[in-house]
CSV table of C-alpha atoms and ligand atoms in Angstrom, one decimal:
chain,number,residue,atom,x,y,z
A,1,UNK,CA,4.4,-36.3,17.9
A,2,UNK,CA,0.3,-36.1,18.3
A,3,UNK,CA,-1.4,-39.3,19.6
A,4,UNK,CA,-2.4,-41.4,16.7
A,5,UNK,CA,-5.9,-43.0,16.1
A,6,UNK,CA,-5.6,-44.4,12.7
A,7,UNK,CA,-3.3,-46.9,11.9
A,8,UNK,CA,-2.4,-48.1,8.4
A,9,UNK,CA,-5.7,-49.3,7.5
A,10,UNK,CA,-8.4,-47.4,10.0
A,11,UNK,CA,-9.0,-48.2,13.7
A,12,UNK,CA,-8.6,-51.5,14.6
A,13,UNK,CA,-8.9,-52.8,18.3
A,14,UNK,CA,-10.0,-55.7,20.6
A,15,UNK,CA,-13.4,-55.2,21.8
A,16,UNK,CA,-13.8,-53.9,25.3
A,17,UNK,CA,-10.2,-52.9,25.0
A,18,UNK,CA,-8.7,-50.4,22.9
A,19,UNK,CA,-12.3,-50.9,21.0
A,20,UNK,CA,-14.9,-49.2,23.0
A,21,UNK,CA,-18.3,-48.4,22.5
A,22,UNK,CA,-17.5,-45.1,23.7
A,23,UNK,CA,-14.4,-44.5,21.1
A,24,UNK,CA,-16.8,-45.2,18.4
A,25,UNK,CA,-19.1,-42.3,19.5
A,26,UNK,CA,-16.3,-40.1,20.1
A,27,UNK,CA,-15.2,-41.2,16.3
A,28,UNK,CA,-18.7,-40.5,15.1
A,29,UNK,CA,-18.8,-36.7,16.5
A,30,UNK,CA,-15.4,-36.2,15.3
A,31,UNK,CA,-15.8,-37.7,11.9
A,32,UNK,CA,-19.2,-35.6,11.6
A,33,UNK,CA,-17.4,-32.8,12.6
A,34,UNK,CA,-14.8,-32.8,9.6
A,35,UNK,CA,-17.0,-34.2,7.4
A,36,UNK,CA,-18.3,-31.7,4.6
A,37,UNK,CA,-22.2,-31.4,4.1
A,38,UNK,CA,-24.8,-34.3,3.1
A,39,UNK,CA,-25.5,-37.7,4.4
A,40,UNK,CA,-22.8,-40.3,5.4
A,41,UNK,CA,-23.1,-43.9,4.2
A,42,UNK,CA,-22.7,-46.5,6.8
A,43,UNK,CA,-21.9,-50.0,6.6
A,44,UNK,CA,-20.4,-52.9,8.9
A,45,UNK,CA,-18.9,-56.6,8.6
A,46,UNK,CA,-20.9,-59.3,10.3
A,47,UNK,CA,-19.0,-59.1,13.9
A,48,UNK,CA,-21.0,-59.8,17.0
A,49,UNK,CA,-20.0,-56.3,18.0
A,50,UNK,CA,-20.8,-54.7,14.9
A,51,UNK,CA,-24.7,-53.5,15.7
A,52,UNK,CA,-23.0,-51.9,18.8
A,53,UNK,CA,-20.4,-49.9,17.6
A,54,UNK,CA,-22.7,-49.1,14.6
A,55,UNK,CA,-25.5,-47.7,16.8
A,56,UNK,CA,-22.7,-45.7,18.4
A,57,UNK,CA,-20.8,-44.1,15.8
A,58,UNK,CA,-24.4,-43.2,13.7
A,59,UNK,CA,-25.4,-41.6,17.4
A,60,UNK,CA,-22.2,-39.4,17.0
A,61,UNK,CA,-22.7,-38.7,13.1
A,62,UNK,CA,-26.5,-37.5,13.9
A,63,UNK,CA,-25.4,-35.0,16.5
A,64,UNK,CA,-23.2,-33.7,14.3
A,65,UNK,CA,-26.2,-32.8,11.9
A,66,UNK,CA,-25.5,-35.3,9.3
A,67,UNK,CA,-28.0,-37.7,8.2
A,68,UNK,CA,-27.1,-41.4,7.9
A,69,UNK,CA,-28.1,-44.1,5.5
A,70,UNK,CA,-27.2,-47.5,6.9
A,71,UNK,CA,-26.4,-49.7,4.0
A,72,UNK,CA,-26.6,-52.6,6.4
A,73,UNK,CA,-24.0,-55.7,6.4
A,74,UNK,CA,-21.7,-55.7,3.1
A,75,UNK,CA,-18.5,-56.0,1.9
A,76,UNK,CA,-16.1,-52.6,2.6
A,77,UNK,CA,-15.7,-52.4,-1.3
A,78,UNK,CA,-19.8,-52.4,-1.6
A,79,UNK,CA,-20.2,-49.6,0.9
A,80,UNK,CA,-17.2,-47.7,-0.9
A,81,UNK,CA,-18.7,-48.2,-4.1
A,82,UNK,CA,-22.3,-47.4,-2.5
A,83,UNK,CA,-20.8,-43.8,-1.5
A,84,UNK,CA,-18.6,-43.5,-5.2
A,85,UNK,CA,-21.8,-43.7,-7.3
A,86,UNK,CA,-24.2,-41.8,-4.6
A,87,UNK,CA,-24.2,-38.2,-3.2
A,88,UNK,CA,-22.4,-38.4,0.2
A,89,UNK,CA,-20.1,-36.6,2.1
A,90,UNK,CA,-18.4,-39.7,2.9
A,91,UNK,CA,-19.1,-43.2,4.5
A,92,UNK,CA,-17.6,-45.3,7.4
A,93,UNK,CA,-17.3,-49.1,7.8
A,94,UNK,CA,-17.3,-50.8,11.5
A,95,UNK,CA,-15.1,-53.5,10.3
A,96,UNK,CA,-11.8,-55.1,11.6
A,97,UNK,CA,-11.3,-57.2,8.0
A,98,UNK,CA,-9.1,-59.9,8.4
A,99,UNK,CA,-8.3,-59.7,12.2
A,100,UNK,CA,-9.9,-62.7,14.6
A,101,UNK,CA,-13.4,-62.1,16.0
A,102,UNK,CA,-12.3,-60.4,19.1
A,103,UNK,CA,-11.2,-57.5,17.0
A,104,UNK,CA,-13.6,-54.4,15.5
A,105,UNK,CA,-12.5,-51.2,13.8
A,106,UNK,CA,-13.9,-48.3,12.1
A,107,UNK,CA,-12.9,-47.1,8.7
A,108,UNK,CA,-13.6,-43.7,7.2
A,109,UNK,CA,-13.9,-42.9,3.1
A,110,UNK,CA,-14.2,-39.6,1.5
A,111,UNK,CA,-16.9,-38.4,-0.7
A,112,UNK,CA,-15.1,-40.5,-3.4
A,113,UNK,CA,-15.3,-43.8,-1.4
A,114,UNK,CA,-11.6,-43.7,-1.0
A,115,UNK,CA,-10.1,-44.1,2.5
A,116,UNK,CA,-9.2,-41.0,3.8
A,117,UNK,CA,-6.1,-39.6,3.6
A,118,UNK,CA,-3.1,-38.9,6.5
A,119,UNK,CA,-3.9,-35.4,6.5
A,120,UNK,CA,-7.8,-35.8,6.6
A,121,UNK,CA,-7.4,-38.3,9.6
A,122,UNK,CA,-5.2,-36.0,11.8
A,123,UNK,CA,-8.1,-33.4,11.4
A,124,UNK,CA,-10.4,-36.0,12.7
A,125,UNK,CA,-7.7,-37.1,15.6
A,126,UNK,CA,-7.1,-33.6,16.2
A,127,UNK,CA,-10.9,-33.1,17.3
A,128,UNK,CA,-11.1,-36.4,18.7
A,129,UNK,CA,-8.3,-35.9,21.2
A,130,UNK,CA,-9.3,-32.2,21.9
A,131,UNK,CA,-13.0,-33.2,21.9
A,132,UNK,CA,-13.3,-30.4,19.7
A,133,UNK,CA,-17.1,-31.5,18.0
A,134,UNK,CA,-19.5,-29.4,15.9
A,135,UNK,CA,-22.5,-30.6,17.4
A,136,UNK,CA,-26.0,-29.4,15.7
A,137,UNK,CA,-28.6,-28.2,18.2
A,138,UNK,CA,-32.3,-30.4,18.3
A,139,UNK,CA,-33.9,-29.1,15.5
A,140,UNK,CA,-30.6,-29.5,13.3
A,141,UNK,CA,-29.6,-33.1,14.7
A,142,UNK,CA,-29.7,-35.6,11.3
A,143,UNK,CA,-32.1,-38.5,10.6
A,144,UNK,CA,-31.1,-42.1,9.6
A,145,UNK,CA,-32.7,-44.3,7.1
A,146,UNK,CA,-32.1,-47.8,5.7
A,147,UNK,CA,-30.7,-48.4,2.0
A,148,UNK,CA,-31.0,-52.1,0.6
A,149,UNK,CA,-29.7,-51.2,-2.7
A,150,UNK,CA,-26.1,-51.0,-2.0
A,151,UNK,CA,-24.9,-54.6,-2.5
A,152,UNK,CA,-27.6,-55.0,-6.0
A,153,UNK,CA,-25.8,-51.5,-7.1
A,154,UNK,CA,-22.2,-53.0,-6.2
A,155,UNK,CA,-22.9,-56.5,-8.0
A,156,UNK,CA,-24.5,-54.5,-11.1
A,157,UNK,CA,-21.2,-52.5,-11.2
A,158,UNK,CA,-19.1,-55.5,-11.3
A,159,UNK,CA,-20.8,-57.4,-13.6
A,160,UNK,CA,-20.9,-54.3,-16.2
A,161,UNK,CA,-16.9,-54.3,-15.7
A,162,UNK,CA,-16.0,-57.5,-17.1
A,163,UNK,CA,-17.0,-59.5,-20.4
A,164,UNK,CA,-20.1,-61.2,-18.8
A,165,UNK,CA,-21.5,-63.3,-21.3
A,166,UNK,CA,-18.3,-64.7,-22.4
A,167,UNK,CA,-17.7,-65.8,-18.7
A,168,UNK,CA,-21.2,-67.3,-18.6
A,169,UNK,CA,-20.8,-69.2,-21.5
A,170,UNK,CA,-17.5,-70.8,-20.2
A,171,UNK,CA,-19.9,-72.3,-17.4
A,172,UNK,CA,-17.0,-72.6,-14.8
A,173,UNK,CA,-17.2,-74.5,-11.7
A,174,UNK,CA,-16.2,-72.4,-8.6
A,175,UNK,CA,-15.8,-73.2,-5.1
A,176,UNK,CA,-16.5,-69.9,-2.8
A,177,UNK,CA,-14.9,-69.9,0.6
A,178,UNK,CA,-16.7,-66.9,2.4
A,179,UNK,CA,-15.2,-67.7,5.7
A,180,UNK,CA,-18.7,-66.4,7.3
A,181,UNK,CA,-17.9,-62.8,6.3
A,182,UNK,CA,-19.4,-60.0,4.5
A,183,UNK,CA,-18.9,-61.9,1.0
A,184,UNK,CA,-21.6,-64.1,2.2
A,185,UNK,CA,-24.1,-61.7,1.0
A,186,UNK,CA,-22.3,-61.1,-2.5
A,187,UNK,CA,-19.7,-63.4,-4.1
A,188,UNK,CA,-21.9,-66.4,-3.9
A,189,UNK,CA,-24.9,-64.4,-6.1
A,190,UNK,CA,-21.9,-62.9,-8.2
A,191,UNK,CA,-21.0,-66.3,-9.1
A,192,UNK,CA,-24.4,-67.1,-10.0
A,193,UNK,CA,-25.1,-64.1,-12.0
A,194,UNK,CA,-21.8,-65.2,-14.1
A,195,UNK,CA,-23.1,-68.6,-14.9
A,196,UNK,CA,-20.9,-70.3,-12.6
A,197,UNK,CA,-21.7,-73.3,-10.8
A,198,UNK,CA,-21.2,-72.4,-7.6
A,199,UNK,CA,-20.1,-74.6,-4.3
A,200,UNK,CA,-20.0,-72.6,-1.2
A,201,UNK,CA,-18.1,-72.9,1.6
A,202,UNK,CA,-18.6,-70.8,5.1
A,203,UNK,CA,-21.3,-69.1,3.0
A,204,UNK,CA,-23.8,-68.0,6.3
A,205,UNK,CA,-22.3,-64.7,7.9
A,206,UNK,CA,-21.5,-65.4,11.7
A,207,UNK,CA,-19.6,-63.3,13.5
A,208,UNK,CA,-17.8,-65.8,15.1
A,209,UNK,CA,-16.5,-66.8,12.3
A,210,UNK,CA,-16.8,-70.5,13.0
A,211,UNK,CA,-15.8,-72.0,9.7
A,212,UNK,CA,-12.0,-70.6,9.6
A,213,UNK,CA,-10.4,-67.5,11.0
A,214,UNK,CA,-11.0,-64.4,8.6
A,215,UNK,CA,-7.6,-64.2,7.1
A,216,UNK,CA,-7.4,-65.9,3.6
A,217,UNK,CA,-3.6,-67.4,4.4
A,218,UNK,CA,-2.8,-70.9,3.2
A,219,UNK,CA,-3.2,-72.3,6.8
A,220,UNK,CA,-6.9,-71.3,7.2
A,221,UNK,CA,-7.8,-72.8,3.8
A,222,UNK,CA,-7.3,-76.4,3.9
A,223,UNK,CA,-10.9,-77.1,3.4
A,224,UNK,CA,-11.7,-74.6,0.0
A,225,UNK,CA,-8.3,-76.7,-1.3
A,226,UNK,CA,-10.0,-79.8,-0.4
A,227,UNK,CA,-13.0,-79.0,-1.5
A,228,UNK,CA,-11.5,-77.8,-5.4
A,229,UNK,CA,-9.7,-81.1,-5.5
A,230,UNK,CA,-12.8,-83.0,-4.5
A,231,UNK,CA,-15.5,-81.4,-6.4
A,232,UNK,CA,-13.1,-81.1,-9.5
A,233,UNK,CA,-13.8,-77.4,-9.8
A,234,UNK,CA,-11.9,-74.8,-12.2
A,235,UNK,CA,-10.6,-73.0,-9.5
A,236,UNK,CA,-11.3,-71.5,-5.3
A,237,UNK,CA,-11.7,-68.5,-4.1
A,238,UNK,CA,-11.4,-67.1,-0.6
A,239,UNK,CA,-12.0,-63.7,0.7
A,240,UNK,CA,-11.0,-61.8,4.3
A,241,UNK,CA,-13.3,-60.6,6.4
A,242,UNK,CA,-14.7,-57.7,5.0
A,243,UNK,CA,-14.1,-59.1,1.3
A,244,UNK,CA,-11.5,-56.1,0.1
A,245,UNK,CA,-9.1,-58.9,-0.8
A,246,UNK,CA,-9.6,-62.4,-3.0
A,247,UNK,CA,-6.8,-65.1,-2.7
A,248,UNK,CA,-7.5,-68.3,-5.2
A,249,UNK,CA,-7.0,-71.9,-5.5
A,250,UNK,CA,-6.1,-73.6,-8.8
A,251,UNK,CA,-8.1,-76.5,-10.3
A,252,UNK,CA,-5.7,-78.8,-8.6
A,253,UNK,CA,-6.5,-77.4,-5.3
A,254,UNK,CA,-3.3,-75.6,-4.9
A,255,UNK,CA,-3.0,-72.6,-2.8
A,256,UNK,CA,-2.0,-69.3,-5.4
A,257,UNK,CA,0.0,-66.8,-3.6
A,258,UNK,CA,-1.6,-63.5,-3.9
A,259,UNK,CA,1.5,-62.2,-6.0
A,260,UNK,CA,0.9,-64.7,-8.6
A,261,UNK,CA,-2.9,-63.5,-9.2
A,262,UNK,CA,-1.5,-59.6,-8.9
A,263,UNK,CA,0.9,-60.5,-11.6
A,264,UNK,CA,-1.7,-62.2,-13.7
A,265,UNK,CA,-4.0,-59.7,-13.7
A,266,UNK,CA,-1.6,-56.9,-14.1
A,267,UNK,CA,-0.5,-58.5,-17.3
A,268,UNK,CA,-3.9,-58.6,-18.8
A,269,UNK,CA,-4.4,-54.7,-17.6
A,270,UNK,CA,-1.2,-53.8,-19.3
A,271,UNK,CA,-1.6,-55.5,-22.2
A,272,UNK,CA,-4.8,-54.1,-22.8
A,273,UNK,CA,-4.3,-50.6,-21.7
A,274,UNK,CA,-0.4,-50.1,-20.9
A,275,UNK,CA,0.6,-47.4,-18.5
A,276,UNK,CA,1.4,-47.9,-15.0
A,277,UNK,CA,0.9,-50.7,-11.9
A,278,UNK,CA,1.3,-49.3,-8.4
A,279,UNK,CA,2.4,-51.4,-5.5
A,280,UNK,CA,3.8,-51.5,-2.2
A,281,UNK,CA,7.7,-52.2,-1.9
A,282,UNK,CA,6.8,-55.6,-0.4
A,283,UNK,CA,5.5,-57.0,-3.4
A,284,UNK,CA,7.5,-59.5,-5.7
A,285,UNK,CA,9.8,-59.1,-8.2
A,286,UNK,CA,7.4,-61.1,-10.5
A,287,UNK,CA,5.0,-58.7,-10.9
A,288,UNK,CA,8.0,-56.1,-12.3
A,289,UNK,CA,9.0,-58.7,-14.5
A,290,UNK,CA,5.8,-59.4,-16.1
A,291,UNK,CA,4.8,-55.8,-16.2
A,292,UNK,CA,7.9,-54.8,-17.8
A,293,UNK,CA,7.4,-57.5,-20.7
A,294,UNK,CA,4.2,-56.2,-21.5
A,295,UNK,CA,5.2,-52.7,-22.2
A,296,UNK,CA,4.5,-51.1,-18.8
A,297,UNK,CA,6.0,-49.7,-15.7
A,298,UNK,CA,5.5,-50.4,-12.0
A,299,UNK,CA,5.6,-47.4,-9.3
A,300,UNK,CA,6.7,-48.7,-6.0
A,301,UNK,CA,4.7,-46.7,-2.6
A,302,UNK,CA,4.8,-47.5,1.3
A,303,UNK,CA,3.0,-50.2,2.2
A,304,UNK,CA,-0.9,-49.9,2.9
A,305,UNK,CA,-4.0,-50.6,0.3
A,306,UNK,CA,-4.9,-46.6,1.0
A,307,UNK,CA,-1.7,-45.5,0.0
A,308,UNK,CA,-1.7,-47.7,-3.4
A,309,UNK,CA,-5.1,-46.5,-4.3
A,310,UNK,CA,-4.5,-43.0,-3.9
A,311,UNK,CA,-0.9,-42.7,-5.6
A,312,UNK,CA,-3.3,-44.5,-8.2
A,313,UNK,CA,-5.5,-41.8,-8.5
A,314,UNK,CA,-3.0,-39.4,-8.4
A,315,UNK,CA,-0.9,-40.8,-11.2
A,316,UNK,CA,-4.1,-42.1,-12.8
A,317,UNK,CA,-2.6,-45.5,-12.9
A,318,UNK,CA,-3.8,-48.6,-15.0
A,319,UNK,CA,-3.8,-51.0,-12.2
A,320,UNK,CA,-2.5,-51.6,-8.7
A,321,UNK,CA,-2.4,-54.2,-5.7
A,322,UNK,CA,-0.8,-55.7,-3.1
A,323,UNK,CA,0.7,-59.2,-2.6
A,324,UNK,CA,-2.1,-60.7,0.0
A,325,UNK,CA,-5.2,-60.3,-2.6
A,326,UNK,CA,-5.8,-57.0,-2.6
A,327,UNK,CA,-6.3,-55.6,-6.0
A,328,UNK,CA,-7.7,-51.9,-7.4
A,329,UNK,CA,-9.5,-51.5,-10.5
A,330,UNK,CA,-9.2,-48.1,-11.0
A,331,UNK,CA,-12.0,-47.7,-13.9
A,332,UNK,CA,-14.3,-49.7,-11.1
A,333,UNK,CA,-13.2,-47.8,-7.9
A,334,UNK,CA,-10.2,-46.3,-6.0
A,335,UNK,CA,-9.9,-49.3,-3.4
A,336,UNK,CA,-9.4,-53.0,-2.9
A,337,UNK,CA,-11.9,-54.9,-4.0
A,338,UNK,CA,-12.4,-58.8,-3.6
A,339,UNK,CA,-15.3,-59.2,-5.5
A,340,UNK,CA,-14.2,-57.1,-8.8
A,341,UNK,CA,-10.4,-59.5,-8.5
A,342,UNK,CA,-12.5,-62.8,-8.7
A,343,UNK,CA,-14.9,-61.6,-11.7
A,344,UNK,CA,-11.4,-60.2,-13.3
A,345,UNK,CA,-9.6,-63.5,-12.7
A,346,UNK,CA,-12.8,-65.4,-14.1
A,347,UNK,CA,-12.6,-63.2,-17.4
A,348,UNK,CA,-8.6,-64.1,-17.3
A,349,UNK,CA,-9.4,-67.7,-17.4
A,350,UNK,CA,-12.4,-68.0,-19.5
A,351,UNK,CA,-10.9,-65.9,-22.1
A,352,UNK,CA,-7.2,-67.8,-21.6
A,353,UNK,CA,-9.0,-71.1,-22.3
A,354,UNK,CA,-6.7,-72.8,-20.7
A,355,UNK,CA,-6.6,-74.3,-16.6
A,356,UNK,CA,-5.6,-71.5,-14.1
A,357,UNK,CA,-2.4,-73.7,-13.1
A,358,UNK,CA,-1.3,-73.5,-16.8
A,359,UNK,CA,-2.1,-69.6,-16.5
A,360,UNK,CA,0.2,-69.6,-13.5
A,361,UNK,CA,3.1,-71.4,-14.8
A,362,UNK,CA,3.9,-68.9,-17.7
A,363,UNK,CA,4.6,-66.3,-15.0
A,364,UNK,CA,8.7,-66.1,-13.7
A,365,UNK,CA,9.0,-68.1,-10.2
A,366,UNK,CA,10.4,-66.5,-7.1
A,367,UNK,CA,10.1,-68.0,-3.5
A,368,UNK,CA,9.0,-65.7,-0.8
A,369,UNK,CA,10.0,-65.8,2.4
A,370,UNK,CA,8.3,-64.2,5.3
A,371,UNK,CA,9.4,-64.1,8.8
A,372,UNK,CA,8.6,-61.6,12.2
A,373,UNK,CA,10.2,-60.0,15.0
A,374,UNK,CA,8.5,-58.9,18.0
A,375,UNK,CA,9.9,-55.5,19.6
A,376,UNK,CA,9.2,-53.5,22.3
A,377,UNK,CA,6.9,-50.5,20.9
A,378,UNK,CA,8.8,-47.6,22.3
A,379,UNK,CA,11.8,-48.4,20.6
A,380,UNK,CA,10.1,-48.6,17.3
A,381,UNK,CA,12.0,-45.5,15.6
A,382,UNK,CA,15.0,-46.0,17.0
A,383,UNK,CA,15.5,-49.5,15.9
A,384,UNK,CA,14.4,-48.2,12.5
A,385,UNK,CA,17.1,-45.4,12.7
A,386,UNK,CA,19.8,-47.9,13.8
A,387,UNK,CA,18.8,-50.4,11.2
A,388,UNK,CA,19.2,-47.8,8.2
A,389,UNK,CA,22.5,-47.0,9.9
A,390,UNK,CA,23.5,-50.4,9.5
A,391,UNK,CA,22.3,-50.8,6.1
A,392,UNK,CA,24.3,-47.9,4.7
A,393,UNK,CA,26.8,-49.0,2.1
A,394,UNK,CA,24.3,-51.8,0.7
A,395,UNK,CA,21.8,-51.2,-2.3
A,396,UNK,CA,18.5,-50.0,-0.3
A,397,UNK,CA,15.1,-48.1,-0.7
A,398,UNK,CA,14.2,-46.7,2.5
A,399,UNK,CA,10.9,-45.7,1.4
A,400,UNK,CA,9.2,-48.3,3.5
A,401,UNK,CA,11.7,-49.8,6.3
A,402,UNK,CA,14.9,-50.8,4.4
A,403,UNK,CA,14.7,-52.7,1.3
A,404,UNK,CA,18.1,-54.1,0.5
A,405,UNK,CA,18.5,-55.6,-3.2
A,406,UNK,CA,20.9,-58.3,-3.9
A,407,UNK,CA,21.7,-59.4,-7.7
A,408,UNK,CA,19.7,-62.7,-7.1
A,409,UNK,CA,16.8,-61.0,-4.7
A,410,UNK,CA,15.6,-58.7,-1.9
A,411,UNK,CA,14.7,-58.7,1.9
A,412,UNK,CA,12.6,-56.1,2.9
A,413,UNK,CA,12.8,-55.5,7.2
A,414,UNK,CA,9.6,-52.8,8.0
A,415,UNK,CA,7.6,-52.4,11.5
A,416,UNK,CA,4.1,-53.4,10.8
A,417,UNK,CA,1.5,-51.0,11.1
A,418,UNK,CA,-0.8,-52.9,13.3
A,419,UNK,CA,1.3,-55.2,15.6
A,420,UNK,CA,4.4,-54.7,17.6
A,421,UNK,CA,6.6,-56.7,15.4
A,422,UNK,CA,8.9,-56.2,12.3
A,423,UNK,CA,7.8,-57.9,9.3
A,424,UNK,CA,10.8,-59.6,7.4
A,425,UNK,CA,9.9,-60.5,3.3
A,426,UNK,CA,12.8,-62.0,1.4
A,427,UNK,CA,12.6,-63.1,-2.5
A,428,UNK,CA,14.8,-65.0,-4.6
A,429,UNK,CA,15.0,-67.5,-7.0
A,430,UNK,CA,15.1,-70.6,-4.9
A,431,UNK,CA,13.6,-71.4,-1.6
A,432,UNK,CA,17.0,-71.6,0.3
A,433,UNK,CA,18.6,-68.4,-1.3
A,434,UNK,CA,15.1,-66.6,0.2
A,435,UNK,CA,15.7,-68.1,3.5
A,436,UNK,CA,19.3,-67.2,3.6
A,437,UNK,CA,18.0,-63.8,2.9
A,438,UNK,CA,15.4,-63.3,5.5
A,439,UNK,CA,18.4,-64.9,8.2
A,440,UNK,CA,20.6,-61.8,6.9
A,441,UNK,CA,17.9,-59.6,7.3
A,442,UNK,CA,16.5,-60.6,10.6
A,443,UNK,CA,20.6,-61.0,11.5
A,444,UNK,CA,20.7,-56.9,10.7
A,445,UNK,CA,17.2,-56.1,12.5
A,446,UNK,CA,18.4,-58.0,15.8
A,447,UNK,CA,21.9,-56.0,15.6
A,448,UNK,CA,19.7,-52.8,15.3
A,449,UNK,CA,17.6,-53.9,18.3
A,450,UNK,CA,20.6,-54.8,20.6
A,451,UNK,CA,21.6,-50.8,19.8
B,594,LIG,MG1,-9.9,-56.4,4.7
């Protein structure tokens, strides 16, 4: 197997260890050598190492003769929208998404603003490892300029994609926790433009992420939940570091799992347009229940938002997304978009004319139990093969890892794309049963690890 540079969601690593400035320069050269002719758009999240990696990537791109348009610090989906609506050979985002402050990474998008496909990653990887770069001579070296319109263009696109007049009339009070991430420059402004009364939390960009860790999971959002209750807000929202995800709190300050909002938005999309919803095998059964009830169908993919987006693009799907708060709106663009997810949820709450908790209570309830188990990285494929062997005779979907279906639930055991752990997801009607199914999955995995 040839060496890999890209994980499930771009290149990611700890700054100075596996994520170095030399790597960024070579990725810039390899990417510039692989993209078609035309300028390349560039953006970054607020990480302290961002300017360093930006400059290295830009140097590599310029060396291959591409002009670079630097859109500055902004959410990943804003850069993707900038690429999609402009004339670019592609785009690069310097970001480590939800990872802690010591991480950074590089994401490459194609001329449509979509994360590049695995085969396109392989082209860049081959050039990177073989140091096969198409460098320009001195007369053809690229130029760099800044563009400050990307954020406004992006917000215009979102406001135009929802019933803004209706949302404005409702005058919702919303607490937004930007987590000192890239959404600081978009979501509070978006909420103001949609007539909301905005309570902003961790609203200044800071690459040290002093307010909370960048991943919008419940344990990182206690301040948000408290503030929603105290300010008597209609809802709360939190983004990850690069704001392609949105996680919500209802008006009681209760954390809402991403699969619940995913189902809520999917129901609305299928009721309006019919069609297919695309989601990874790890998603809740709740999604399939509501989509079927609304007359639509669900297509499952491997885990990874870029795979969901590409499947949606190729099949003309109505909607898609993941259980972690990543939602993809095809009429807007083919990538996860945290601000668009926020605007759509505001629209749904507005139209329903009832509190968010009441809306969510209409959805079928399942309990999800998640756990993980570390493994020695070289053993990954052998463990997975033994796991598939052990699962023979059970009702299995092995599109990604091993998902075992039971009459009253399922358990999925799959290796993470970014860490040396197997993730175990189990879902059932009750907590106890979900826990028991997770334990069965873990037992199966431990037998596979024992050899
Ligand atoms: Mg992200």
